Amino acid sequence: MIKLIEDDITTLKVDAIVNAANKSLLGGGGVDGAIHRAAGPELLEECRQIGGCETGEAVLTKGYNLPAKYVIHTVGPVWAGGRNNEHSFLASCYRRSLELAIANNINSIAFPAISCGAYGFPIDEAATVTINTLHSFLVENGKPAEVYVVCFDPRVKAAFTQTLRSLQ
Ligand code: AR6
């Protein structure tokens, strides 16, 4: 099940929310800033101890003051014209996050539109990569039971809705 929603990701009562982080894991703007503000300073401390994360990889922390039990931090690619493997790095963010979810018995997970803000990934192309990657993973693994994509930006909502429809 893939469902698109428009809420602020920090308000969701799911097992895990995904953070569109940067390699330092030390916070930033956008959804990363919102998650750190809502989770509180202990999240930053746990991230500091992890020490960083490569592009396309993911790490798991607790959710602290968030309604979600866990945060999965993944580092999306910075868009650089499309010839630096940005598409495969983006797909890897979703796959690695879902693998961590399964390994931690997470049944419900909410993703932001990774790389679709500050990192400048073209939204239509991100929609195709995201929806196809999530769909293939669910077909192969049959879980997590609930996968949400949070479309905070109306352009993201439009593109992701169209791409999801074309699957069905
Ligand atoms: N809930 C859900 N989605 C949100 C929220 C929110 N509260 N706030 C923003 N978005 P971005 P990126 C959407 O820039 O492109 C940070 O500084 C937003 O509308 O957060 O992967 C990190 O530290 C957009 O559609 O992430 C990195 O340095 C989507 O989240 C860098 O930005 C992603 O936008 C990562 O850039």
PDB file of C-alpha atoms and ligand atoms in Angstrom:
ATOM      1  CA  MET A   1       0.000   0.000   0.000  1.00  0.00           C
ATOM      2  CA  ILE A   2       1.382   3.414  -1.022  1.00  0.00           C
ATOM      3  CA  LYS A   3      -0.636   6.398   0.120  1.00  0.00           C
ATOM      4  CA  LEU A   4       0.002  10.103  -0.526  1.00  0.00           C
ATOM      5  CA  ILE A   5      -0.748  12.535   2.288  1.00  0.00           C
ATOM      6  CA  GLU A   6      -0.321  16.278   2.756  1.00  0.00           C
ATOM      7  CA  ASP A   7       0.395  16.653   6.509  1.00  0.00           C
ATOM      8  CA  ASP A   8       3.494  17.913   8.197  1.00  0.00           C
ATOM      9  CA  ILE A   9       5.528  14.702   8.593  1.00  0.00           C
ATOM     10  CA  THR A  10       6.424  15.559  12.201  1.00  0.00           C
ATOM     11  CA  THR A  11       2.784  15.142  13.293  1.00  0.00           C
ATOM     12  CA  LEU A  12       2.335  11.591  11.999  1.00  0.00           C
ATOM     13  CA  LYS A  13       1.714   8.699  14.383  1.00  0.00           C
ATOM     14  CA  VAL A  14       3.524   6.052  12.399  1.00  0.00           C
ATOM     15  CA  ASP A  15       6.236   3.608  13.462  1.00  0.00           C
ATOM     16  CA  ALA A  16       8.877   5.592  11.549  1.00  0.00           C
ATOM     17  CA  ILE A  17       9.237   8.832   9.662  1.00  0.00           C
ATOM     18  CA  VAL A  18      12.068   9.332   7.190  1.00  0.00           C
ATOM     19  CA  ASN A  19      14.282  12.399   7.293  1.00  0.00           C
ATOM     20  CA  ALA A  20      15.784  13.917   4.130  1.00  0.00           C
ATOM     21  CA  ALA A  21      19.085  14.600   5.868  1.00  0.00           C
ATOM     22  CA  ASN A  22      22.547  15.638   4.704  1.00  0.00           C
ATOM     23  CA  LYS A  23      25.781  13.653   5.079  1.00  0.00           C
ATOM     24  CA  SER A  24      26.663  15.276   8.418  1.00  0.00           C
ATOM     25  CA  LEU A  25      23.350  14.196  10.019  1.00  0.00           C
ATOM     26  CA  LEU A  26      23.646  17.372  12.088  1.00  0.00           C
ATOM     27  CA  GLY A  27      20.430  19.017  10.932  1.00  0.00           C
ATOM     28  CA  GLY A  28      19.586  21.663   8.379  1.00  0.00           C
ATOM     29  CA  GLY A  29      16.556  23.378   6.848  1.00  0.00           C
ATOM     30  CA  GLY A  30      13.424  21.957   5.232  1.00  0.00           C
ATOM     31  CA  VAL A  31      12.032  18.716   6.583  1.00  0.00           C
ATOM     32  CA  ASP A  32      15.318  18.011   8.429  1.00  0.00           C
ATOM     33  CA  GLY A  33      14.981  21.217  10.461  1.00  0.00           C
ATOM     34  CA  ALA A  34      11.324  20.493  11.210  1.00  0.00           C
ATOM     35  CA  ILE A  35      12.112  16.951  12.420  1.00  0.00           C
ATOM     36  CA  HIS A  36      14.950  18.077  14.700  1.00  0.00           C
ATOM     37  CA  ARG A  37      12.828  20.880  16.164  1.00  0.00           C
ATOM     38  CA  ALA A  38       9.956  18.514  16.899  1.00  0.00           C
ATOM     39  CA  ALA A  39      12.092  15.626  18.189  1.00  0.00           C
ATOM     40  CA  GLY A  40      14.246  17.735  20.531  1.00  0.00           C
ATOM     41  CA  PRO A  41      17.989  17.888  21.254  1.00  0.00           C
ATOM     42  CA  GLU A  42      18.416  14.196  22.067  1.00  0.00           C
ATOM     43  CA  LEU A  43      17.931  13.408  18.386  1.00  0.00           C
ATOM     44  CA  LEU A  44      20.886  15.607  17.458  1.00  0.00           C
ATOM     45  CA  GLU A  45      22.981  13.901  20.129  1.00  0.00           C
ATOM     46  CA  GLU A  46      22.205  10.428  18.759  1.00  0.00           C
ATOM     47  CA  CYS A  47      22.953  11.647  15.213  1.00  0.00           C
ATOM     48  CA  ARG A  48      26.256  13.108  16.371  1.00  0.00           C
ATOM     49  CA  GLN A  49      27.241   9.736  17.810  1.00  0.00           C
ATOM     50  CA  ILE A  50      26.458   7.999  14.506  1.00  0.00           C
ATOM     51  CA  GLY A  51      28.899  10.385  12.850  1.00  0.00           C
ATOM     52  CA  GLY A  52      27.421  10.821   9.372  1.00  0.00           C
ATOM     53  CA  CYS A  53      25.851   8.947   6.473  1.00  0.00           C
ATOM     54  CA  GLU A  54      26.724   8.536   2.800  1.00  0.00           C
ATOM     55  CA  THR A  55      24.464   9.580  -0.070  1.00  0.00           C
ATOM     56  CA  GLY A  56      21.934   6.838  -0.820  1.00  0.00           C
ATOM     57  CA  GLU A  57      22.371   5.198   2.615  1.00  0.00           C
ATOM     58  CA  ALA A  58      20.132   5.305   5.689  1.00  0.00           C
ATOM     59  CA  VAL A  59      20.470   5.083   9.474  1.00  0.00           C
ATOM     60  CA  LEU A  60      17.918   4.636  12.231  1.00  0.00           C
ATOM     61  CA  THR A  61      17.465   6.609  15.458  1.00  0.00           C
ATOM     62  CA  LYS A  62      14.774   6.888  18.082  1.00  0.00           C
ATOM     63  CA  GLY A  63      11.998   9.452  17.596  1.00  0.00           C
ATOM     64  CA  TYR A  64      12.282  11.134  21.031  1.00  0.00           C
ATOM     65  CA  ASN A  65       9.502  13.791  21.317  1.00  0.00           C
ATOM     66  CA  LEU A  66       7.953  12.870  17.969  1.00  0.00           C
ATOM     67  CA  PRO A  67       4.763  10.795  17.810  1.00  0.00           C
ATOM     68  CA  ALA A  68       6.737   8.397  15.563  1.00  0.00           C
ATOM     69  CA  LYS A  69       8.810   5.785  17.385  1.00  0.00           C
ATOM     70  CA  TYR A  70      11.781   5.992  15.019  1.00  0.00           C
ATOM     71  CA  VAL A  71      13.409   8.345  12.540  1.00  0.00           C
ATOM     72  CA  ILE A  72      15.186   6.868   9.541  1.00  0.00           C
ATOM     73  CA  HIS A  73      17.689   9.403   8.224  1.00  0.00           C
ATOM     74  CA  THR A  74      18.635   9.066   4.587  1.00  0.00           C
ATOM     75  CA  VAL A  75      20.801  11.297   2.421  1.00  0.00           C
ATOM     76  CA  GLY A  76      19.395  12.112  -0.985  1.00  0.00           C
ATOM     77  CA  PRO A  77      21.519  13.117  -3.965  1.00  0.00           C
ATOM     78  CA  VAL A  78      22.109  16.765  -4.781  1.00  0.00           C
ATOM     79  CA  TRP A  79      20.809  17.248  -8.337  1.00  0.00           C
ATOM     80  CA  ALA A  80      23.724  18.014 -10.643  1.00  0.00           C
ATOM     81  CA  GLY A  81      22.110  17.617 -14.062  1.00  0.00           C
ATOM     82  CA  GLY A  82      21.319  13.885 -13.908  1.00  0.00           C
ATOM     83  CA  ARG A  83      24.657  12.394 -14.951  1.00  0.00           C
ATOM     84  CA  ASN A  84      26.021  11.714 -11.484  1.00  0.00           C
ATOM     85  CA  ASN A  85      23.830   8.674 -10.772  1.00  0.00           C
ATOM     86  CA  GLU A  86      21.279  10.881  -9.039  1.00  0.00           C
ATOM     87  CA  HIS A  87      18.445   8.530 -10.049  1.00  0.00           C
ATOM     88  CA  SER A  88      20.095   5.433  -8.586  1.00  0.00           C
ATOM     89  CA  PHE A  89      21.104   7.263  -5.404  1.00  0.00           C
ATOM     90  CA  LEU A  90      17.516   8.428  -4.943  1.00  0.00           C
ATOM     91  CA  ALA A  91      16.166   4.900  -5.470  1.00  0.00           C
ATOM     92  CA  SER A  92      18.751   3.628  -2.990  1.00  0.00           C
ATOM     93  CA  CYS A  93      17.492   6.075  -0.319  1.00  0.00           C
ATOM     94  CA  TYR A  94      14.019   4.547  -0.515  1.00  0.00           C
ATOM     95  CA  ARG A  95      15.263   0.940  -0.649  1.00  0.00           C
ATOM     96  CA  ARG A  96      17.742   1.288   2.218  1.00  0.00           C
ATOM     97  CA  SER A  97      15.098   2.999   4.363  1.00  0.00           C
ATOM     98  CA  LEU A  98      12.614   0.205   3.691  1.00  0.00           C
ATOM     99  CA  GLU A  99      15.253  -2.445   4.449  1.00  0.00           C
ATOM    100  CA  LEU A 100      15.912  -0.766   7.808  1.00  0.00           C
ATOM    101  CA  ALA A 101      12.174  -0.626   8.423  1.00  0.00           C
ATOM    102  CA  ILE A 102      11.770  -4.357   7.872  1.00  0.00           C
ATOM    103  CA  ALA A 103      14.825  -5.154  10.014  1.00  0.00           C
ATOM    104  CA  ASN A 104      13.254  -3.178  12.877  1.00  0.00           C
ATOM    105  CA  ASN A 105       9.698  -4.542  12.576  1.00  0.00           C
ATOM    106  CA  ILE A 106       8.373  -1.207  11.385  1.00  0.00           C
ATOM    107  CA  ASN A 107       4.917  -1.655   9.867  1.00  0.00           C
ATOM    108  CA  SER A 108       4.083   1.951   9.020  1.00  0.00           C
ATOM    109  CA  ILE A 109       6.544   4.425   7.518  1.00  0.00           C
ATOM    110  CA  ALA A 110       6.200   7.942   6.089  1.00  0.00           C
ATOM    111  CA  PHE A 111       8.650   9.425   3.587  1.00  0.00           C
ATOM    112  CA  PRO A 112       9.082  13.058   2.578  1.00  0.00           C
ATOM    113  CA  ALA A 113       9.835  13.773  -1.087  1.00  0.00           C
ATOM    114  CA  ILE A 114      13.571  13.176  -0.714  1.00  0.00           C
ATOM    115  CA  SER A 115      15.806  15.586  -2.706  1.00  0.00           C
ATOM    116  CA  CYS A 116      12.755  17.541  -3.985  1.00  0.00           C
ATOM    117  CA  GLY A 117      13.539  20.705  -1.980  1.00  0.00           C
ATOM    118  CA  ALA A 118      16.982  22.168  -1.369  1.00  0.00           C
ATOM    119  CA  TYR A 119      18.654  19.361  -3.336  1.00  0.00           C
ATOM    120  CA  GLY A 120      16.805  20.364  -6.516  1.00  0.00           C
ATOM    121  CA  PHE A 121      15.818  16.994  -8.039  1.00  0.00           C
ATOM    122  CA  PRO A 122      13.299  17.602 -10.866  1.00  0.00           C
ATOM    123  CA  ILE A 123       9.973  16.708  -9.295  1.00  0.00           C
ATOM    124  CA  ASP A 124       8.536  14.677 -12.200  1.00  0.00           C
ATOM    125  CA  GLU A 125      11.636  12.532 -12.365  1.00  0.00           C
ATOM    126  CA  ALA A 126      11.721  12.129  -8.584  1.00  0.00           C
ATOM    127  CA  ALA A 127       8.071  11.025  -8.689  1.00  0.00           C
ATOM    128  CA  THR A 128       8.865   8.260 -11.188  1.00  0.00           C
ATOM    129  CA  VAL A 129      11.898   7.009  -9.242  1.00  0.00           C
ATOM    130  CA  THR A 130      10.104   7.191  -5.897  1.00  0.00           C
ATOM    131  CA  ILE A 131       6.838   5.518  -6.846  1.00  0.00           C
ATOM    132  CA  ASN A 132       8.528   2.796  -8.923  1.00  0.00           C
ATOM    133  CA  THR A 133      11.060   2.008  -6.203  1.00  0.00           C
ATOM    134  CA  LEU A 134       8.436   1.843  -3.455  1.00  0.00           C
ATOM    135  CA  HIS A 135       6.139  -0.255  -5.619  1.00  0.00           C
ATOM    136  CA  SER A 136       8.843  -2.771  -6.604  1.00  0.00           C
ATOM    137  CA  PHE A 137       9.994  -3.127  -3.021  1.00  0.00           C
ATOM    138  CA  LEU A 138       6.454  -3.793  -1.797  1.00  0.00           C
ATOM    139  CA  VAL A 139       5.828  -6.319  -4.560  1.00  0.00           C
ATOM    140  CA  GLU A 140       9.069  -8.140  -3.675  1.00  0.00           C
ATOM    141  CA  ASN A 141       8.789  -8.018   0.107  1.00  0.00           C
ATOM    142  CA  GLY A 142       5.065  -7.707   0.883  1.00  0.00           C
ATOM    143  CA  LYS A 143       5.838  -5.205   3.677  1.00  0.00           C
ATOM    144  CA  PRO A 144       5.888  -2.713   5.409  1.00  0.00           C
ATOM    145  CA  ALA A 145       2.090  -2.761   5.560  1.00  0.00           C
ATOM    146  CA  GLU A 146       1.666   1.019   5.348  1.00  0.00           C
ATOM    147  CA  VAL A 147       3.905   3.275   3.253  1.00  0.00           C
ATOM    148  CA  TYR A 148       3.086   6.974   3.096  1.00  0.00           C
ATOM    149  CA  VAL A 149       4.642   9.685   0.962  1.00  0.00           C
ATOM    150  CA  VAL A 150       4.117  13.130   2.411  1.00  0.00           C
ATOM    151  CA  CYS A 151       3.547  15.727  -0.302  1.00  0.00           C
ATOM    152  CA  PHE A 152       4.102  19.017   1.505  1.00  0.00           C
ATOM    153  CA  ASP A 153       4.603  20.994  -1.700  1.00  0.00           C
ATOM    154  CA  PRO A 154       1.601  21.188  -4.092  1.00  0.00           C
ATOM    155  CA  ARG A 155       3.886  20.519  -7.100  1.00  0.00           C
ATOM    156  CA  VAL A 156       5.075  17.339  -5.433  1.00  0.00           C
ATOM    157  CA  LYS A 157       1.491  16.354  -4.701  1.00  0.00           C
ATOM    158  CA  ALA A 158       0.474  16.840  -8.352  1.00  0.00           C
ATOM    159  CA  ALA A 159       3.411  14.914  -9.823  1.00  0.00           C
ATOM    160  CA  PHE A 160       3.297  12.060  -7.320  1.00  0.00           C
ATOM    161  CA  THR A 161      -0.487  11.684  -7.699  1.00  0.00           C
ATOM    162  CA  GLN A 162      -0.166  11.393 -11.463  1.00  0.00           C
ATOM    163  CA  THR A 163       2.675   8.877 -11.240  1.00  0.00           C
ATOM    164  CA  LEU A 164       0.879   6.749  -8.660  1.00  0.00           C
ATOM    165  CA  ARG A 165      -2.252   6.700 -10.866  1.00  0.00           C
ATOM    166  CA  SER A 166      -0.259   5.510 -13.845  1.00  0.00           C
ATOM    167  CA  LEU A 167       0.770   2.437 -11.821  1.00  0.00           C
ATOM    168  CA  GLN A 168      -2.810   1.375 -11.162  1.00  0.00           C
TER     169      GLN A 168
HETATM  170  N1  AR6 B   1       6.838  17.630   6.347  1.00  0.00           N
HETATM  171  C1  AR6 B   1       6.898  16.999   5.152  1.00  0.00           C
HETATM  172  N2  AR6 B   1       7.581  17.449   4.074  1.00  0.00           N
HETATM  173  C2  AR6 B   1       8.261  18.610   4.230  1.00  0.00           C
HETATM  174  C3  AR6 B   1       8.275  19.329   5.445  1.00  0.00           C
HETATM  175  C4  AR6 B   1       7.533  18.801   6.535  1.00  0.00           C
HETATM  176  N3  AR6 B   1       7.478  19.403   7.731  1.00  0.00           N
HETATM  177  N4  AR6 B   1       9.049  20.439   5.268  1.00  0.00           N
HETATM  178  C5  AR6 B   1       9.495  20.421   4.002  1.00  0.00           C
HETATM  179  N5  AR6 B   1       9.012  19.323   3.368  1.00  0.00           N
HETATM  180  P1  AR6 B   1      14.090  19.389   1.704  1.00  0.00           P
HETATM  181  P2  AR6 B   1      16.113  17.802   0.246  1.00  0.00           P
HETATM  182  C6  AR6 B   1       9.220  18.877   1.965  1.00  0.00           C
HETATM  183  O1  AR6 B   1      14.688  20.648   1.234  1.00  0.00           O
HETATM  184  O2  AR6 B   1      15.726  18.405  -1.040  1.00  0.00           O
HETATM  185  C7  AR6 B   1      18.101  20.171   4.444  1.00  0.00           C
HETATM  186  O3  AR6 B   1      18.666  21.375   4.818  1.00  0.00           O
HETATM  187  C8  AR6 B   1       9.637  19.930   0.970  1.00  0.00           C
HETATM  188  O4  AR6 B   1       8.498  20.678   0.527  1.00  0.00           O
HETATM  189  O5  AR6 B   1      13.688  19.288   3.141  1.00  0.00           O
HETATM  190  O6  AR6 B   1      16.362  16.320   0.330  1.00  0.00           O
HETATM  191  C9  AR6 B   1      18.966  18.957   4.779  1.00  0.00           C
HETATM  192  O7  AR6 B   1      19.730  19.160   5.940  1.00  0.00           O
HETATM  193  C10 AR6 B   1      10.227  19.083  -0.144  1.00  0.00           C
HETATM  194  O8  AR6 B   1       9.182  18.655  -1.045  1.00  0.00           O
HETATM  195  O9  AR6 B   1      15.097  18.116   1.467  1.00  0.00           O
HETATM  196  C11 AR6 B   1      19.817  18.826   3.556  1.00  0.00           C
HETATM  197  O10 AR6 B   1      20.939  19.673   3.621  1.00  0.00           O
HETATM  198  C12 AR6 B   1      10.773  17.854   0.592  1.00  0.00           C
HETATM  199  O11 AR6 B   1      10.276  17.947   1.935  1.00  0.00           O
HETATM  200  C13 AR6 B   1      18.912  19.262   2.436  1.00  0.00           C
HETATM  201  O12 AR6 B   1      17.966  20.153   3.020  1.00  0.00           O
HETATM  202  C14 AR6 B   1      12.282  17.768   0.642  1.00  0.00           C
HETATM  203  O13 AR6 B   1      12.830  19.063   0.776  1.00  0.00           O
HETATM  204  C15 AR6 B   1      18.152  18.107   1.834  1.00  0.00           C
HETATM  205  O14 AR6 B   1      17.433  18.551   0.712  1.00  0.00           O
END
